[in-house]
Coordinates of C-alpha atoms in Angstrom, one line a residue:
Chain A
X1 CA 57.2 9.6 6.7
X2 CA 55.5 11.7 9.4
X3 CA 55.6 14.8 7.1
X4 CA 54.0 12.8 4.3
X5 CA 51.2 11.6 6.6
X6 CA 50.6 15.0 8.0
X7 CA 50.6 16.5 4.5
X8 CA 48.1 13.8 3.3
X9 CA 45.8 14.5 6.3
X10 CA 46.0 18.3 5.6
X11 CA 45.1 17.6 2.0
X12 CA 42.2 15.4 3.1
X13 CA 41.0 18.1 5.5
X14 CA 41.2 20.8 2.8
X15 CA 39.4 18.6 0.2
X16 CA 36.6 17.8 2.6
X17 CA 36.2 21.4 3.8
X18 CA 36.2 22.7 0.2
X19 CA 33.7 20.1 -0.9
X20 CA 36.0 18.5 -3.5
X21 CA 35.3 15.1 -1.9
X22 CA 32.0 13.9 -0.3
X23 CA 32.0 14.9 3.4
X24 CA 29.4 12.2 4.0
X25 CA 31.9 9.5 3.1
X26 CA 35.2 11.3 3.8
X27 CA 34.6 13.6 6.8
X28 CA 37.5 15.9 7.7
X29 CA 40.1 14.4 9.9
X30 CA 39.5 17.0 12.6
X31 CA 35.8 16.0 12.7
X32 CA 36.9 12.4 13.1
X33 CA 39.3 13.3 16.0
X34 CA 36.5 15.4 17.7
X35 CA 34.1 12.5 17.3
X36 CA 36.7 10.1 18.8
X37 CA 37.1 12.5 21.7
X38 CA 33.3 12.6 22.2
X39 CA 33.0 8.9 22.0
X40 CA 35.8 8.4 24.5
X41 CA 34.2 10.8 27.0
X42 CA 30.5 10.2 26.6
X43 CA 30.0 7.3 24.2
X44 CA 30.2 3.6 24.4
X45 CA 33.7 3.3 23.0
X46 CA 35.4 2.2 26.2
X47 CA 33.1 -0.7 27.0
X48 CA 33.2 -1.8 23.3
X49 CA 37.0 -1.7 23.4
X50 CA 37.1 -3.6 26.6
X51 CA 34.8 -6.3 25.2
X52 CA 36.8 -6.6 22.0
X53 CA 40.1 -6.9 24.0
X54 CA 38.5 -9.6 26.1
X55 CA 37.5 -11.6 23.1
X56 CA 40.8 -11.1 21.5
X57 CA 42.8 -12.0 24.6
X58 CA 40.8 -15.1 25.4
X59 CA 40.9 -16.3 21.8
X60 CA 44.6 -15.8 21.4
X61 CA 45.3 -17.4 24.8
X62 CA 43.4 -20.5 23.8
X63 CA 44.3 -20.6 20.1
X64 CA 47.9 -19.6 20.3
X65 CA 48.5 -21.6 23.5
X66 CA 47.2 -24.8 22.0
X67 CA 48.9 -24.0 18.7
X68 CA 52.3 -23.7 20.4
X69 CA 51.8 -26.9 22.4
X70 CA 50.9 -28.8 19.2
X71 CA 53.7 -27.2 17.3
X72 CA 56.3 -28.3 19.9
X73 CA 54.7 -31.8 20.0
X74 CA 54.8 -32.1 16.2
X75 CA 58.4 -30.7 16.1
X76 CA 59.6 -33.2 18.7
X77 CA 57.8 -36.3 17.4
X78 CA 58.1 -37.4 13.8
X79 CA 55.1 -39.8 14.1
X80 CA 52.9 -37.0 15.5
X81 CA 54.1 -34.7 12.7
X82 CA 53.4 -37.2 10.0
X83 CA 50.0 -37.8 11.4
X84 CA 48.9 -34.2 11.9
X85 CA 50.7 -32.2 9.3
X86 CA 48.3 -33.1 6.5
X87 CA 45.3 -32.1 8.7
X88 CA 46.9 -28.8 9.7
X89 CA 47.8 -28.1 6.1
X90 CA 44.3 -28.8 4.9
X91 CA 42.5 -26.8 7.6
X92 CA 44.7 -23.8 7.7
X93 CA 43.5 -22.1 4.4
X94 CA 39.8 -22.6 5.2
X95 CA 38.2 -19.1 5.4
X96 CA 37.4 -18.9 9.1
X97 CA 34.4 -16.6 8.8
X98 CA 32.8 -19.2 6.5
X99 CA 32.9 -21.7 9.4
X100 CA 31.2 -19.2 11.8
X101 CA 27.6 -20.4 11.2
X102 CA 28.7 -24.0 12.1
X103 CA 30.3 -22.6 15.2
X104 CA 27.0 -20.9 16.0
X105 CA 25.1 -24.1 15.7
X106 CA 27.7 -26.1 17.7
X107 CA 28.5 -23.6 20.4
X108 CA 25.5 -21.4 20.5
X109 CA 25.0 -17.7 19.9
X110 CA 26.8 -16.5 23.0
X111 CA 30.5 -15.7 23.5
X112 CA 31.8 -19.2 23.0
X113 CA 31.3 -19.3 19.3
X114 CA 32.9 -15.9 18.8
X115 CA 35.9 -16.7 21.0
X116 CA 36.3 -20.2 19.4
X117 CA 36.6 -18.6 15.9
X118 CA 39.2 -16.1 17.2
X119 CA 41.0 -19.0 18.8
X120 CA 41.0 -21.0 15.6
X121 CA 42.4 -18.1 13.7
X122 CA 45.2 -17.7 16.2
X123 CA 45.9 -21.5 16.3
X124 CA 47.2 -22.1 12.8
X125 CA 50.0 -19.4 12.5
X126 CA 51.1 -20.5 15.9
X127 CA 51.3 -24.2 15.2
X128 CA 53.0 -23.7 11.9
X129 CA 55.6 -21.3 13.2
X130 CA 56.3 -23.3 16.3
X131 CA 56.8 -26.4 14.2
X132 CA 59.1 -24.5 11.9
X133 CA 60.9 -23.1 15.0
X134 CA 61.6 -26.6 16.3
X135 CA 62.6 -27.9 12.8
X136 CA 65.1 -25.1 12.3
X137 CA 67.1 -25.9 15.5
X138 CA 70.6 -26.7 14.5
X139 CA 71.3 -30.5 14.5
X140 CA 74.4 -29.9 16.6
X141 CA 72.1 -28.8 19.5
X142 CA 70.2 -32.0 19.2
X143 CA 73.3 -34.1 19.1
X144 CA 74.8 -32.3 22.0
X145 CA 71.7 -32.8 24.0
X146 CA 71.6 -36.5 23.1
X147 CA 75.3 -36.8 24.1
X148 CA 74.6 -35.3 27.5
X149 CA 71.6 -37.6 27.9
X150 CA 69.0 -34.8 27.9
X151 CA 65.5 -36.1 27.5
X152 CA 61.9 -35.0 28.2
X153 CA 61.7 -31.9 30.3
X154 CA 65.4 -31.1 30.1
X155 CA 65.3 -31.4 26.3
X156 CA 62.2 -29.1 26.2
X157 CA 63.7 -26.5 28.6
X158 CA 67.3 -26.5 27.2
X159 CA 66.8 -27.1 23.5
X160 CA 63.2 -27.0 22.2
X161 CA 61.9 -23.9 23.9
X162 CA 64.8 -21.5 23.5
X163 CA 65.6 -22.8 20.0
X164 CA 62.2 -22.4 18.7
X165 CA 61.3 -19.2 20.5
X166 CA 62.2 -16.7 17.7
X167 CA 59.8 -18.3 15.3
X168 CA 57.2 -18.9 18.1
X169 CA 57.2 -15.1 18.7
X170 CA 56.8 -14.5 15.0
X171 CA 53.9 -16.9 15.0
X172 CA 52.4 -15.1 18.0
X173 CA 52.6 -11.8 16.1
X174 CA 50.8 -13.3 13.1
X175 CA 48.3 -15.0 15.4
X176 CA 47.4 -11.7 17.2
X177 CA 47.1 -9.8 14.0
X178 CA 44.9 -12.4 12.4
X179 CA 42.8 -12.8 15.6
X180 CA 42.2 -9.0 15.8
X181 CA 40.9 -9.0 12.2
X182 CA 38.6 -11.9 12.8
X183 CA 37.4 -10.5 16.2
X184 CA 36.3 -7.3 14.5
X185 CA 34.7 -9.2 11.6
X186 CA 32.8 -11.6 13.9
X187 CA 31.5 -8.6 15.9
X188 CA 30.4 -7.0 12.7
X189 CA 28.6 -10.3 11.7
X190 CA 26.9 -11.2 14.9
X191 CA 27.6 -9.0 17.9
X192 CA 25.7 -6.1 19.4
X193 CA 28.7 -4.9 21.4
X194 CA 32.4 -4.5 20.6
X195 CA 34.3 -2.4 18.2
X196 CA 33.1 -4.4 15.2
X197 CA 29.5 -3.8 16.2
X198 CA 30.3 -0.1 16.5
X199 CA 31.6 -0.1 12.9
X200 CA 28.5 -1.9 11.8
X201 CA 26.2 0.6 13.5
X202 CA 28.2 3.6 12.2
X203 CA 27.8 2.3 8.6
X204 CA 24.1 1.6 9.2
X205 CA 23.5 5.1 10.4
X206 CA 25.9 6.5 7.8
X207 CA 27.7 8.4 10.6
X208 CA 31.0 7.8 8.9
X209 CA 33.0 10.0 11.3
X210 CA 32.2 7.4 13.9
X211 CA 33.3 4.6 11.6
X212 CA 36.7 6.3 11.0
X213 CA 37.1 7.0 14.7
X214 CA 36.6 3.3 15.5
X215 CA 39.0 2.3 12.7
X216 CA 41.5 4.6 14.2
X217 CA 41.1 2.9 17.5
X218 CA 41.6 -0.5 15.9
X219 CA 44.7 0.8 14.1
X220 CA 46.2 2.0 17.5
X221 CA 45.2 -1.3 19.0
X222 CA 47.2 -3.2 16.3
X223 CA 50.1 -0.9 16.8
X224 CA 50.1 -1.3 20.5
X225 CA 49.8 -5.1 20.4
X226 CA 52.7 -5.3 17.9
X227 CA 54.8 -3.0 19.9
X228 CA 54.2 -5.1 23.0
X229 CA 55.2 -8.2 21.2
X230 CA 58.3 -6.5 19.8
X231 CA 59.2 -5.5 23.3
X232 CA 58.6 -9.1 24.5
X233 CA 60.9 -10.4 21.8
X234 CA 63.7 -8.0 22.8
X235 CA 63.4 -9.1 26.4
X236 CA 63.2 -12.8 25.7
X237 CA 65.7 -12.9 22.8
X238 CA 68.3 -10.3 23.6
X239 CA 70.8 -12.1 21.4
X240 CA 68.6 -11.4 18.3
X241 CA 68.8 -7.7 18.6
X242 CA 66.1 -5.4 17.4
X243 CA 64.1 -7.0 14.6
Chain B
X1 CA 13.4 49.1 -59.5
X2 CA 15.6 46.1 -60.3
X3 CA 16.0 45.4 -56.6
X4 CA 12.2 45.6 -55.9
X5 CA 11.6 43.1 -58.7
X6 CA 14.2 40.7 -57.3
X7 CA 12.6 41.0 -53.8
X8 CA 9.2 40.4 -55.2
X9 CA 10.5 37.3 -57.1
X10 CA 12.1 36.0 -54.0
X11 CA 9.0 36.5 -51.9
X12 CA 7.0 34.6 -54.6
X13 CA 9.3 31.6 -54.3
X14 CA 9.1 31.6 -50.5
X15 CA 5.3 31.9 -50.7
X16 CA 5.2 28.9 -53.1
X17 CA 7.3 26.8 -50.8
X18 CA 5.2 27.7 -47.8
X19 CA 2.0 26.9 -49.8
X20 CA 3.5 23.6 -51.0
X21 CA 4.4 22.7 -47.5
X22 CA 0.9 23.6 -46.3
X23 CA -0.7 21.4 -48.9
X24 CA 1.5 18.4 -48.2
X25 CA -0.6 15.8 -46.4
X26 CA 0.5 15.4 -42.8
X27 CA 0.7 11.9 -41.5
X28 CA 1.4 10.9 -37.9
X29 CA 3.8 13.3 -36.2
X30 CA 7.2 11.8 -36.5
X31 CA 8.1 10.6 -33.0
X32 CA 11.7 9.7 -32.8
X33 CA 12.2 6.4 -31.0
X34 CA 14.1 7.3 -27.8
X35 CA 17.3 5.4 -27.3
X36 CA 16.9 2.8 -24.5
X37 CA 18.0 4.2 -21.2
X38 CA 20.2 2.1 -19.0
X39 CA 18.9 1.8 -15.4
X40 CA 21.0 -0.1 -12.9
X41 CA 18.9 -1.6 -10.1
X42 CA 20.4 -3.1 -6.9
X43 CA 18.5 -6.2 -6.0
X44 CA 18.6 -8.6 -3.1
X45 CA 17.8 -12.4 -3.2
X46 CA 14.5 -11.9 -1.4
X47 CA 11.2 -13.0 -2.8
X48 CA 9.8 -9.4 -2.7
X49 CA 12.6 -8.3 -5.0
X50 CA 11.3 -10.8 -7.6
X51 CA 8.9 -8.1 -8.7
X52 CA 11.8 -6.6 -10.6
X53 CA 12.5 -10.0 -12.2
X54 CA 8.9 -10.1 -13.3
X55 CA 9.1 -6.6 -14.8
X56 CA 12.3 -7.6 -16.6
X57 CA 11.3 -11.1 -17.8
X58 CA 7.8 -9.9 -19.0
X59 CA 9.3 -7.0 -21.0
X60 CA 7.6 -4.3 -19.0
X61 CA 10.9 -2.3 -18.8
X62 CA 11.6 -2.8 -22.5
X63 CA 8.0 -1.5 -23.2
X64 CA 9.0 1.7 -21.4
X65 CA 12.2 2.1 -23.4
X66 CA 14.4 1.0 -20.5
X67 CA 17.3 -1.3 -20.4
X68 CA 17.4 -2.5 -16.8
X69 CA 20.4 -4.2 -15.3
X70 CA 19.6 -6.0 -12.1
X71 CA 22.8 -6.0 -10.0
X72 CA 22.6 -8.7 -7.3
X73 CA 23.8 -7.9 -3.7
X74 CA 23.8 -10.1 -0.6
X75 CA 22.8 -7.2 1.8
X76 CA 21.2 -3.8 1.4
X77 CA 23.7 -2.2 3.6
X78 CA 25.6 -0.6 0.8
X79 CA 22.7 0.5 -1.3
X80 CA 22.4 4.1 -0.1
X81 CA 26.1 4.9 -0.6
X82 CA 26.0 3.3 -4.1
X83 CA 22.9 5.3 -5.0
X84 CA 24.6 8.5 -3.8
X85 CA 27.7 7.7 -5.8
X86 CA 25.7 7.0 -8.9
X87 CA 26.8 3.4 -9.1
X88 CA 23.1 2.4 -8.9
X89 CA 20.1 4.3 -10.1
X90 CA 17.4 2.4 -8.1
X91 CA 17.5 0.0 -5.1
X92 CA 15.5 -1.2 -2.3
X93 CA 17.6 -0.4 0.8
X94 CA 16.5 -1.3 4.2
X95 CA 15.0 1.8 5.7
X96 CA 17.7 2.3 8.3
X97 CA 18.8 5.4 10.2
X98 CA 21.5 5.7 7.5
X99 CA 18.9 6.4 4.8
X100 CA 17.5 9.3 6.8
X101 CA 20.9 10.6 7.9
X102 CA 22.2 10.5 4.3
X103 CA 19.4 12.8 3.3
X104 CA 19.8 15.0 6.4
X105 CA 23.5 15.5 5.4
X106 CA 22.6 16.5 1.8
X107 CA 22.4 13.2 0.0
X108 CA 19.9 13.1 -2.9
X109 CA 18.0 9.9 -2.5
X110 CA 14.3 9.5 -2.1
X111 CA 11.6 6.9 -1.7
X112 CA 9.8 6.6 -5.0
X113 CA 7.6 3.5 -4.8
X114 CA 6.5 1.1 -2.1
X115 CA 7.8 -2.4 -2.2
X116 CA 6.2 -4.4 0.6
X117 CA 3.5 -3.5 3.1
X118 CA 2.2 -5.2 6.2
X119 CA -1.3 -5.4 4.7
X120 CA -3.6 -7.7 6.8
X121 CA -4.1 -10.8 4.7
X122 CA -4.9 -14.5 5.1
X123 CA -1.3 -15.5 5.9
X124 CA 1.5 -13.7 7.8
X125 CA 4.8 -12.6 6.2
X126 CA 6.5 -11.3 9.3
X127 CA 5.9 -12.9 12.7
X128 CA 7.3 -13.6 16.1
X129 CA 7.7 -17.4 16.6
X130 CA 7.8 -19.4 19.8
X131 CA 8.4 -23.0 20.7
X132 CA 5.1 -24.9 20.5
X133 CA 5.9 -26.6 23.9
X134 CA 6.2 -23.2 25.6
X135 CA 2.9 -21.9 24.1
X136 CA 1.1 -25.1 25.1
X137 CA 2.4 -24.7 28.6
X138 CA 0.8 -21.2 28.7
X139 CA 4.2 -19.4 28.8
X140 CA 3.1 -16.6 26.4
X141 CA -0.6 -16.5 27.1
X142 CA -0.4 -12.7 27.4
X143 CA 2.1 -10.3 25.8
X144 CA 3.2 -9.3 29.3
X145 CA 4.8 -12.7 29.7
X146 CA 7.4 -11.6 27.1
X147 CA 9.2 -9.9 29.9
X148 CA 12.6 -11.3 30.4
X149 CA 12.5 -13.2 27.1
X150 CA 15.5 -13.4 24.7
X151 CA 14.3 -12.5 21.2
X152 CA 16.3 -13.5 18.2
X153 CA 16.4 -10.9 15.5
X154 CA 18.6 -10.2 12.4
X155 CA 21.7 -8.3 13.1
X156 CA 20.7 -5.5 10.8
X157 CA 17.2 -5.5 12.2
X158 CA 17.8 -4.6 15.9
X159 CA 18.2 -0.9 15.0
X160 CA 15.9 -1.1 12.0
X161 CA 12.4 -2.0 11.0
X162 CA 12.4 -5.4 12.8
X163 CA 13.5 -3.7 16.0
X164 CA 10.7 -1.2 15.6
X165 CA 8.1 -4.0 15.1
X166 CA 9.3 -5.8 18.1
X167 CA 9.1 -2.6 20.1
X168 CA 5.4 -2.3 18.9
X169 CA 4.8 -5.8 20.2
X170 CA 6.3 -4.9 23.5
X171 CA 4.4 -1.6 23.8
X172 CA 1.1 -3.6 23.6
X173 CA 2.0 -5.2 26.9
X174 CA 3.4 -2.1 28.4
X175 CA 6.9 -3.4 28.0
X176 CA 10.0 -1.7 26.6
X177 CA 13.2 -3.0 24.9
X178 CA 14.8 -3.0 28.3
X179 CA 12.4 -5.7 29.4
X180 CA 13.8 -8.2 26.9
X181 CA 17.1 -9.2 25.4
X182 CA 17.5 -8.8 21.7
X183 CA 20.1 -11.2 20.2
X184 CA 21.5 -10.8 16.7
X185 CA 21.0 -14.0 14.7
X186 CA 21.9 -15.1 11.2
X187 CA 18.7 -16.4 9.5
X188 CA 20.4 -19.7 8.7
X189 CA 20.8 -20.5 12.4
X190 CA 17.7 -18.8 13.8
X191 CA 15.6 -22.0 13.8
X192 CA 18.3 -24.0 15.6
X193 CA 18.7 -21.2 18.1
X194 CA 15.0 -21.3 18.9
X195 CA 14.8 -25.1 19.1
X196 CA 17.9 -25.4 21.3
X197 CA 16.5 -22.7 23.7
X198 CA 19.2 -20.2 23.0
X199 CA 16.5 -17.7 22.3
X200 CA 12.9 -17.8 23.6
X201 CA 11.2 -16.0 20.7
X202 CA 12.2 -15.3 17.1
X203 CA 11.4 -12.5 14.8
X204 CA 11.1 -14.2 11.4
X205 CA 10.0 -13.5 7.8
X206 CA 9.1 -15.6 4.9
X207 CA 10.3 -18.0 3.5
X208 CA 11.9 -18.9 6.9
X209 CA 8.5 -18.9 8.6
X210 CA 7.2 -21.7 6.3
X211 CA 10.5 -23.6 6.7
X212 CA 10.4 -23.4 10.5
X213 CA 6.7 -24.2 10.8
X214 CA 7.2 -27.3 8.8
X215 CA 9.0 -28.8 11.8
X216 CA 5.7 -28.7 13.8
X217 CA 7.6 -27.7 17.0
X218 CA 7.3 -24.0 16.3
X219 CA 4.2 -21.8 16.3
X220 CA 3.3 -18.2 15.3
X221 CA 2.9 -16.1 18.4
X222 CA 2.2 -12.7 16.9
X223 CA 1.9 -11.2 13.4
X224 CA 3.5 -7.9 12.4
X225 CA 0.4 -6.7 10.6
X226 CA -1.5 -6.8 13.9
X227 CA 0.7 -4.1 15.5
X228 CA 1.7 -2.2 12.4
X229 CA -1.2 -2.6 9.9
X230 CA -0.5 -1.2 6.4
X231 CA 3.0 -0.1 7.4
X232 CA 5.0 0.2 4.2
X233 CA 7.9 -2.0 5.2
X234 CA 10.2 -1.7 2.2
X235 CA 10.6 0.7 -0.7
X236 CA 12.1 1.4 -4.1
X237 CA 14.5 4.3 -3.7
X238 CA 15.7 6.5 -6.5
X239 CA 19.2 7.9 -6.6
X240 CA 20.2 11.3 -8.0
X241 CA 20.3 10.1 -11.6
X242 CA 16.6 9.2 -11.7
X243 CA 15.5 12.1 -9.5
X244 CA 17.2 14.4 -12.1
X245 CA 15.3 12.7 -15.0
X246 CA 11.7 12.5 -13.9
X247 CA 10.6 11.1 -17.3
X248 CA 12.8 8.1 -16.9
X249 CA 11.7 7.7 -13.3
X250 CA 8.0 7.8 -14.4
X251 CA 8.7 5.1 -17.1
X252 CA 10.5 2.9 -14.5
X253 CA 7.5 3.4 -12.1
X254 CA 5.0 2.4 -14.9
X255 CA 6.9 -0.7 -15.7
X256 CA 7.2 -1.6 -12.0
X257 CA 3.5 -1.1 -11.4
X258 CA 2.7 -3.3 -14.5
X259 CA 4.8 -6.0 -12.8
X260 CA 2.9 -5.4 -9.5
X261 CA -0.4 -6.0 -11.4
X262 CA 0.9 -9.3 -12.7
X263 CA 2.2 -10.2 -9.2
X264 CA -1.3 -9.6 -7.8
X265 CA -2.6 -12.3 -10.1
X266 CA -1.2 -14.5 -7.3
X267 CA 0.6 -17.8 -7.5
X268 CA 0.1 -18.4 -11.2
X269 CA 2.6 -21.0 -12.7
X270 CA 4.4 -18.1 -14.5
X271 CA 4.7 -16.0 -11.3
X272 CA 5.8 -19.0 -9.2
X273 CA 8.4 -19.9 -11.9
X274 CA 9.8 -16.4 -12.0
X275 CA 9.9 -15.9 -8.2
X276 CA 11.4 -19.3 -7.6
X277 CA 14.1 -18.7 -10.3
X278 CA 14.9 -15.3 -9.0
X279 CA 15.1 -16.2 -5.3
X280 CA 16.7 -19.5 -5.9
X281 CA 14.0 -21.4 -4.0
X282 CA 12.2 -24.6 -4.7
X283 CA 9.0 -24.2 -6.7
X284 CA 7.1 -26.1 -4.0
X285 CA 8.3 -23.8 -1.3
X286 CA 7.4 -20.7 -3.3
X287 CA 3.9 -22.1 -3.6
X288 CA 3.6 -22.7 0.1
X289 CA 5.0 -19.4 1.5
X290 CA 3.0 -16.4 2.2
X291 CA 3.7 -13.7 -0.4
X292 CA 4.2 -10.1 0.7
X293 CA 1.7 -7.5 -0.4
X294 CA 3.0 -5.0 -2.8
X295 CA 0.6 -2.0 -3.0
X296 CA -1.1 -1.9 -6.4
X297 CA -1.6 1.8 -6.5
X298 CA 2.1 2.7 -5.8
X299 CA 1.1 4.6 -2.7
X300 CA 3.5 4.9 0.3
X301 CA 2.0 5.0 3.8
X302 CA 3.8 8.2 4.9
X303 CA 2.4 8.2 8.4
X304 CA 3.9 4.8 9.1
X305 CA 7.3 6.1 8.0
X306 CA 7.0 9.2 10.2
X307 CA 6.2 7.0 13.2
X308 CA 9.1 4.7 12.5
X309 CA 11.4 7.7 12.0
X310 CA 10.4 9.0 15.4
X311 CA 11.3 5.7 16.9
X312 CA 14.8 5.9 15.3
X313 CA 15.1 9.4 16.6
X314 CA 14.2 8.4 20.1
X315 CA 17.0 5.8 20.0
X316 CA 19.4 8.6 19.2
X317 CA 20.2 7.2 15.7
X318 CA 19.0 10.1 13.6
X319 CA 20.7 13.5 13.1
X320 CA 17.3 15.0 12.9
X321 CA 13.7 14.3 11.9
X322 CA 13.0 14.8 8.2
X323 CA 9.8 16.0 6.7
X324 CA 8.0 13.8 4.2
X325 CA 9.0 16.1 1.4
X326 CA 12.6 15.4 2.1
X327 CA 12.5 11.6 1.9
X328 CA 9.6 11.0 -0.4
X329 CA 9.6 11.7 -4.2
X330 CA 6.3 12.5 -5.7
X331 CA 5.1 12.7 -9.3
X332 CA 6.4 9.4 -10.5
X333 CA 3.1 7.6 -9.8
X334 CA -0.4 9.0 -10.1
X335 CA -1.8 8.1 -6.7
X336 CA -5.6 8.4 -6.3
X337 CA -6.7 10.7 -3.6

């Protein structure tokens, strides 16, 4: 795989240098790497990355946190599930970016509207996976808990949380990936800072080497967040083994 | 002897044919009808771009032997790449740093015709708006009082022509961009942002100006034409295909300028109908809004572009400054001296 990737990059480099492809739109990978280095040292990449991470972290914390809580609630209570499931099902497929102008009007043009959209994106995969996680807990566990008189907090701690955790973590992974995409998209739509804003500016100025450099950073960001979640899964679910 | 006779006989036949041809009455020189040339034009749903609809609907393109396909886009952001790739032949991209950088890096696109210009006229097309209550309270009695204000501007505009115009406003008062906060706004929410005090001032263009002024709680503070008179603010840009075929480029320019002449007849029922249909606006609104000026003579104000280019360069957005020859195509329009 690594050999294939390196070969592909070498071919790209050769094609760009030889003029077989447009260097304006497909600058050589070495140029992209040099640009990335320059942006890291002298440019505004670090503050942009920090701001994007802040929006992502805050949005995921709010969205995934509330999604998990609602998922557990819906999983534990049939009446809550019956009441809210149609609403969740109806709202989940709505294109989040299409709602952004409404958020702007409701929450203003500052950070709140951007973070709210990221949170909304993180919310749905979390609530659906958490609910599924509770629903797939084996009935014998419920029966055992009932026989031992487990209720409320004990039921949550002993049965619901550990039983649903594998799917909760899958939901968190989906939530982070979706939230990252929406964070970048929102920044492209309305922000003057952040990685998405850098992508927008790079395209506006047709400095495509900067565009690819930022895309590379986003790719690494996605890889890092997924690796972190994988590591968390291994720590919290040692019995599941490596997924 | 035999051979000489045969040659003489052959020459007589040739001579006869030539004489016959010479005596044949000559009518109009046969001009083969050129096959219609397909020209793909990238267009935006802006009122100014309706000039192309006029040219199309009134048959000005057909008169020039052109089959024009108007390809609709939501944003001009991709026009320059699509022109360079040959997907479009003509478009009206926003004159961003990307346009100049594309040329600096070898891209073959050039400004061929003016679209809109900040010509001083009775009504403004691009303005800075403020809340009426603030103006009545004397908050912006002088431009220096803009200091510290939050100005709403389109996202694409901050590092483009709108940002430049705002900078010109600020310069009048001895201010710089560091003295204000520019906030990127979607046009759909800009009025709400101004009214709810999320921004103090708003850079706006028609038809949004008319819509916002209808509320009677917003007023025009400054007009773009006052700080950048006669600036050519948008352009028709030719891609490599039309630059390589000057004759087609000239025919397109002729059709375009015919449409401009009709456009200059003003808000006639026909023009209003075409503009409204093209931009998807109500007829009443199209009648109310201020129409941009489109220069009749097809002349581009090169000096204004050079100044704008220098501003982009000072912001560090340009690879280098271009000479006018590099970004302006000549010869498509006969511009009077």
